[in-house]
Amino acid sequence: MIGLVAAAVAIVLCLGIGCAGLVVYYVQLGNDSGSDASSEGTETPPSPGSRTASAQCAGSITPAHAQTKVVGLPDFDGAAQTGTATMRLSTNLGQIAITMDRARTPCTVASFQHLAERKFFDGSRCHRLVAEGIFVLQCSDPSGTGMGGPDYRFADENLAGAQYGRGVVAMANTGEPGTNGSQFFIIFQDSTSGLQPLYTPFGTVTTGLDVVDRVAAGGHDNSIAAGGGTPKVGITIQTLSVD
């Protein structure tokens, strides 16, 4: 489990997988690898064994399950390690641009490029809003369940001294190191609770934070017993590109 410790409150917020009731304020920002060997909604992938990851990125293929999209490993060895890249989200509510740091998070940027080229995110909705204790909008699970992602995982980056303020964009994970996939979350309000440095911060919203604010202002439906829920103001990623 990944978590943030705030005041001792018997609340557990889980994003993506189940978690035990601990008497701390926890947030699970992640996806579940699952055990179902089936695969649905898949695109024609490169051979899963056609690429090997560098030691830095520690990418690995994971077992497919019902929420997995099979896309094969990114070209982690060829990941650029200087400059920035821009991730552009065209949503039903407007445009969002995120500047990503290749120098600090080359593996993460390479992964988003890989997935964007395969239209992995197109048509996916932001499935989770949390506005209690922490303030995040979580997106990029094509299955819309919070348990989906690609058929690979890769290493954490940029955790030393990580800061999670308004506008920061970071990776979700399963609660274990090196379990990044496709899901990310956008922080729309500073939190006094303070997330622990367990989630790769890879970018900053430079345009469109007002779109996220609109979704946040609409609240959620409390559909997730552990906290948060589906945004009442629905937001769908129509297309996502990286340049």
Tab-separated table of C-alpha atoms in Angstrom:
chain	number	residue	atom	x	y	z
A	1	MET	CA	0.000	0.000	0.000
A	2	ILE	CA	1.139	3.493	-0.736
A	3	GLY	CA	-0.011	6.155	1.586
A	4	LEU	CA	0.098	9.604	2.971
A	5	VAL	CA	0.020	10.074	6.697
A	6	ALA	CA	-2.132	12.864	8.026
A	7	ALA	CA	-4.027	13.148	11.276
A	8	ALA	CA	-4.874	9.777	12.750
A	9	VAL	CA	-8.186	9.176	11.063
A	10	ALA	CA	-9.706	5.797	10.298
A	11	ILE	CA	-10.095	6.528	6.599
A	12	VAL	CA	-8.542	4.678	3.727
A	13	LEU	CA	-8.682	5.986	0.183
A	14	CYS	CA	-7.826	3.352	-2.395
A	15	LEU	CA	-7.456	4.100	-6.063
A	16	GLY	CA	-7.338	0.952	-8.102
A	17	ILE	CA	-6.925	-1.938	-5.717
A	18	GLY	CA	-8.299	-3.036	-2.363
A	19	CYS	CA	-6.562	-2.099	0.829
A	20	ALA	CA	-6.773	-2.924	4.480
A	21	GLY	CA	-8.314	-0.601	7.052
A	22	LEU	CA	-5.377	1.058	8.783
A	23	VAL	CA	-5.811	3.795	11.346
A	24	VAL	CA	-4.002	6.357	9.246
A	25	TYR	CA	-5.022	8.489	6.326
A	26	TYR	CA	-3.981	6.489	3.288
A	27	VAL	CA	-4.400	6.986	-0.403
A	28	GLN	CA	-3.907	4.194	-2.897
A	29	LEU	CA	-3.135	5.690	-6.271
A	30	GLY	CA	-2.772	2.676	-8.444
A	31	ASN	CA	-3.923	-0.135	-10.628
A	32	ASP	CA	-4.227	-3.821	-9.938
A	33	SER	CA	-2.241	-6.272	-12.027
A	34	GLY	CA	-5.010	-8.830	-11.637
A	35	SER	CA	-4.833	-12.544	-12.324
A	36	ASP	CA	-7.278	-12.968	-15.197
A	37	ALA	CA	-5.241	-14.203	-18.140
A	38	SER	CA	-7.727	-12.911	-20.692
A	39	SER	CA	-7.285	-9.681	-22.617
A	40	GLU	CA	-9.848	-7.385	-24.163
A	41	GLY	CA	-9.821	-4.179	-26.148
A	42	THR	CA	-6.272	-4.845	-27.231
A	43	GLU	CA	-4.467	-3.284	-30.130
A	44	THR	CA	-2.115	-5.130	-32.430
A	45	PRO	CA	1.100	-5.028	-30.385
A	46	PRO	CA	4.729	-5.467	-31.180
A	47	SER	CA	6.066	-8.739	-29.902
A	48	PRO	CA	6.321	-8.467	-26.105
A	49	GLY	CA	9.841	-9.825	-26.293
A	50	SER	CA	10.967	-7.472	-29.043
A	51	ARG	CA	12.439	-4.940	-26.623
A	52	THR	CA	14.374	-5.193	-23.433
A	53	ALA	CA	14.546	-2.406	-20.904
A	54	SER	CA	17.622	-0.696	-19.615
A	55	ALA	CA	18.583	-1.293	-16.015
A	56	GLN	CA	17.560	2.275	-15.246
A	57	CYS	CA	13.965	1.823	-16.373
A	58	ALA	CA	13.623	-1.788	-15.222
A	59	GLY	CA	10.698	-2.344	-17.555
A	60	SER	CA	9.043	-5.738	-17.555
A	61	ILE	CA	6.088	-7.381	-19.245
A	62	THR	CA	3.239	-8.276	-16.883
A	63	PRO	CA	0.578	-10.978	-17.230
A	64	ALA	CA	-2.399	-9.815	-19.271
A	65	HIS	CA	-5.818	-9.600	-17.649
A	66	ALA	CA	-9.260	-8.316	-18.578
A	67	GLN	CA	-8.336	-4.661	-18.118
A	68	THR	CA	-4.946	-4.840	-19.864
A	69	LYS	CA	-4.122	-3.349	-23.240
A	70	VAL	CA	-1.262	-5.251	-24.850
A	71	VAL	CA	1.248	-2.817	-26.332
A	72	GLY	CA	4.681	-4.303	-25.560
A	73	LEU	CA	7.610	-2.541	-23.918
A	74	PRO	CA	8.602	1.008	-24.876
A	75	ASP	CA	12.066	1.695	-26.250
A	76	PHE	CA	13.435	2.512	-22.813
A	77	ASP	CA	17.038	2.123	-23.962
A	78	GLY	CA	16.528	4.893	-26.481
A	79	ALA	CA	14.808	7.270	-24.064
A	80	ALA	CA	15.969	10.871	-24.395
A	81	GLN	CA	17.470	12.211	-21.178
A	82	THR	CA	17.638	15.946	-21.819
A	83	GLY	CA	15.130	18.710	-22.313
A	84	THR	CA	11.380	18.565	-21.943
A	85	ALA	CA	8.398	17.104	-23.757
A	86	THR	CA	4.793	18.241	-23.836
A	87	MET	CA	1.845	15.928	-23.292
A	88	ARG	CA	-1.312	17.366	-24.843
A	89	LEU	CA	-4.723	16.139	-23.751
A	90	SER	CA	-7.711	17.038	-25.853
A	91	THR	CA	-10.741	16.454	-23.613
A	92	ASN	CA	-14.466	16.992	-23.928
A	93	LEU	CA	-14.054	19.978	-21.571
A	94	GLY	CA	-11.034	21.600	-23.169
A	95	GLN	CA	-7.302	21.329	-23.687
A	96	ILE	CA	-4.747	20.366	-21.045
A	97	ALA	CA	-0.996	20.634	-21.615
A	98	ILE	CA	1.571	19.040	-19.317
A	99	THR	CA	5.281	19.833	-19.534
A	100	MET	CA	7.326	16.711	-18.774
A	101	ASP	CA	10.950	16.621	-17.637
A	102	ARG	CA	13.024	14.215	-19.742
A	103	ALA	CA	16.130	14.803	-17.629
A	104	ARG	CA	14.524	13.717	-14.354
A	105	THR	CA	11.983	11.217	-15.709
A	106	PRO	CA	13.233	9.789	-19.035
A	107	CYS	CA	11.543	6.421	-18.481
A	108	THR	CA	8.170	7.982	-17.736
A	109	VAL	CA	8.310	10.262	-20.763
A	110	ALA	CA	9.351	7.350	-22.995
A	111	SER	CA	6.396	5.352	-21.711
A	112	PHE	CA	3.891	8.116	-22.452
A	113	GLN	CA	5.341	8.560	-25.938
A	114	HIS	CA	5.017	4.839	-26.564
A	115	LEU	CA	1.417	4.733	-25.390
A	116	ALA	CA	0.397	7.934	-27.165
A	117	GLU	CA	1.726	6.615	-30.479
A	118	ARG	CA	-0.580	3.617	-30.049
A	119	LYS	CA	-3.591	5.802	-29.179
A	120	PHE	CA	-3.723	4.008	-25.852
A	121	PHE	CA	-5.494	6.835	-24.034
A	122	ASP	CA	-7.927	7.951	-26.714
A	123	GLY	CA	-11.518	7.741	-25.499
A	124	SER	CA	-10.589	7.032	-21.876
A	125	ARG	CA	-12.249	8.865	-19.011
A	126	CYS	CA	-10.743	10.225	-15.825
A	127	HIS	CA	-12.253	7.695	-13.485
A	128	ARG	CA	-11.469	8.970	-9.992
A	129	LEU	CA	-11.760	12.236	-8.115
A	130	VAL	CA	-10.600	12.600	-4.526
A	131	ALA	CA	-11.325	15.864	-2.736
A	132	GLU	CA	-10.940	14.901	0.906
A	133	GLY	CA	-7.494	15.156	2.479
A	134	ILE	CA	-5.794	15.079	-0.876
A	135	PHE	CA	-7.033	16.672	-4.054
A	136	VAL	CA	-6.394	14.616	-7.164
A	137	LEU	CA	-7.989	13.707	-10.457
A	138	GLN	CA	-6.827	10.319	-11.690
A	139	CYS	CA	-6.866	9.451	-15.383
A	140	SER	CA	-5.561	7.203	-18.138
A	141	ASP	CA	-7.066	3.804	-17.468
A	142	PRO	CA	-8.692	2.764	-20.763
A	143	SER	CA	-10.852	0.224	-18.937
A	144	GLY	CA	-12.370	2.962	-16.775
A	145	THR	CA	-12.217	0.691	-13.751
A	146	GLY	CA	-9.096	2.019	-12.047
A	147	MET	CA	-7.546	-1.420	-12.472
A	148	GLY	CA	-6.343	-1.198	-16.043
A	149	GLY	CA	-3.186	-0.259	-17.875
A	150	PRO	CA	-0.594	-1.543	-20.334
A	151	ASP	CA	1.053	-4.954	-20.220
A	152	TYR	CA	4.251	-3.632	-18.633
A	153	ARG	CA	5.620	-1.844	-15.599
A	154	PHE	CA	8.664	0.315	-15.069
A	155	ALA	CA	10.781	1.903	-12.360
A	156	ASP	CA	10.100	4.918	-10.165
A	157	GLU	CA	11.938	8.161	-10.892
A	158	ASN	CA	12.515	11.581	-9.348
A	159	LEU	CA	11.393	10.631	-5.837
A	160	ALA	CA	14.189	12.318	-3.886
A	161	GLY	CA	12.736	15.513	-2.480
A	162	ALA	CA	9.497	15.047	-4.430
A	163	GLN	CA	6.949	17.818	-3.953
A	164	TYR	CA	3.241	17.439	-4.723
A	165	GLY	CA	1.636	20.855	-5.047
A	166	ARG	CA	-1.140	22.229	-7.201
A	167	GLY	CA	-0.521	21.522	-10.873
A	168	VAL	CA	1.940	18.677	-10.306
A	169	VAL	CA	1.288	15.496	-12.293
A	170	ALA	CA	2.532	12.181	-10.925
A	171	MET	CA	2.311	8.470	-11.627
A	172	ALA	CA	-0.048	6.155	-9.801
A	173	ASN	CA	1.190	2.721	-8.788
A	174	THR	CA	0.064	-0.431	-7.024
A	175	GLY	CA	1.713	0.434	-3.746
A	176	GLU	CA	4.909	-1.409	-4.567
A	177	PRO	CA	8.097	0.122	-5.993
A	178	GLY	CA	8.547	-0.091	-9.749
A	179	THR	CA	4.898	-0.642	-10.647
A	180	ASN	CA	4.245	2.374	-12.868
A	181	GLY	CA	2.018	1.771	-15.868
A	182	SER	CA	-0.250	4.324	-17.556
A	183	GLN	CA	-2.309	5.872	-14.769
A	184	PHE	CA	-1.426	9.329	-13.534
A	185	PHE	CA	-3.024	11.907	-11.289
A	186	ILE	CA	-3.248	15.696	-11.434
A	187	ILE	CA	-3.124	17.610	-8.167
A	188	PHE	CA	-5.587	20.500	-8.238
A	189	GLN	CA	-5.167	21.856	-4.716
A	190	ASP	CA	-2.329	21.996	-2.216
A	191	SER	CA	-2.817	19.547	0.630
A	192	THR	CA	-1.813	20.050	4.226
A	193	SER	CA	-1.634	16.267	4.547
A	194	GLY	CA	1.320	15.961	2.209
A	195	LEU	CA	1.772	12.946	-0.030
A	196	GLN	CA	4.747	10.772	0.784
A	197	PRO	CA	7.464	10.679	-1.939
A	198	LEU	CA	6.258	7.409	-3.422
A	199	TYR	CA	4.772	8.582	-6.711
A	200	THR	CA	6.934	9.652	-9.649
A	201	PRO	CA	6.332	13.391	-10.257
A	202	PHE	CA	7.008	13.805	-13.960
A	203	GLY	CA	5.338	16.997	-15.061
A	204	THR	CA	3.423	20.192	-14.444
A	205	VAL	CA	0.161	21.404	-15.935
A	206	THR	CA	0.991	24.494	-17.970
A	207	THR	CA	-2.377	24.950	-19.682
A	208	GLY	CA	-5.824	23.754	-18.717
A	209	LEU	CA	-5.706	23.533	-14.939
A	210	ASP	CA	-9.021	25.406	-15.060
A	211	VAL	CA	-10.471	22.331	-16.785
A	212	VAL	CA	-9.413	20.196	-13.827
A	213	ASP	CA	-10.809	22.807	-11.437
A	214	ARG	CA	-14.180	22.589	-13.192
A	215	VAL	CA	-14.263	18.837	-12.696
A	216	ALA	CA	-13.210	19.188	-9.059
A	217	ALA	CA	-15.877	21.813	-8.374
A	218	GLY	CA	-18.551	19.385	-9.528
A	219	GLY	CA	-17.597	16.867	-6.882
A	220	HIS	CA	-17.905	13.102	-7.099
A	221	ASP	CA	-20.604	10.521	-6.548
A	222	ASN	CA	-19.082	8.865	-3.460
A	223	SER	CA	-19.188	5.591	-5.371
A	224	ILE	CA	-15.959	4.289	-3.862
A	225	ALA	CA	-16.462	3.138	-0.291
A	226	ALA	CA	-12.868	3.883	0.662
A	227	GLY	CA	-13.239	7.514	-0.424
A	228	GLY	CA	-13.782	9.603	-3.508
A	229	GLY	CA	-15.648	8.476	-6.575
A	230	THR	CA	-16.488	9.076	-10.193
A	231	PRO	CA	-16.473	12.784	-11.093
A	232	LYS	CA	-19.977	14.188	-11.520
A	233	VAL	CA	-18.626	16.397	-14.279
A	234	GLY	CA	-17.411	13.723	-16.645
A	235	ILE	CA	-14.090	14.261	-18.374
A	236	THR	CA	-12.881	12.088	-21.240
A	237	ILE	CA	-9.488	12.154	-22.953
A	238	GLN	CA	-10.463	12.298	-26.598
A	239	THR	CA	-6.857	12.250	-27.832
A	240	LEU	CA	-3.461	12.377	-26.158
A	241	SER	CA	-0.196	13.210	-27.901
A	242	VAL	CA	3.410	13.812	-26.863
A	243	ASP	CA	5.809	16.162	-28.644
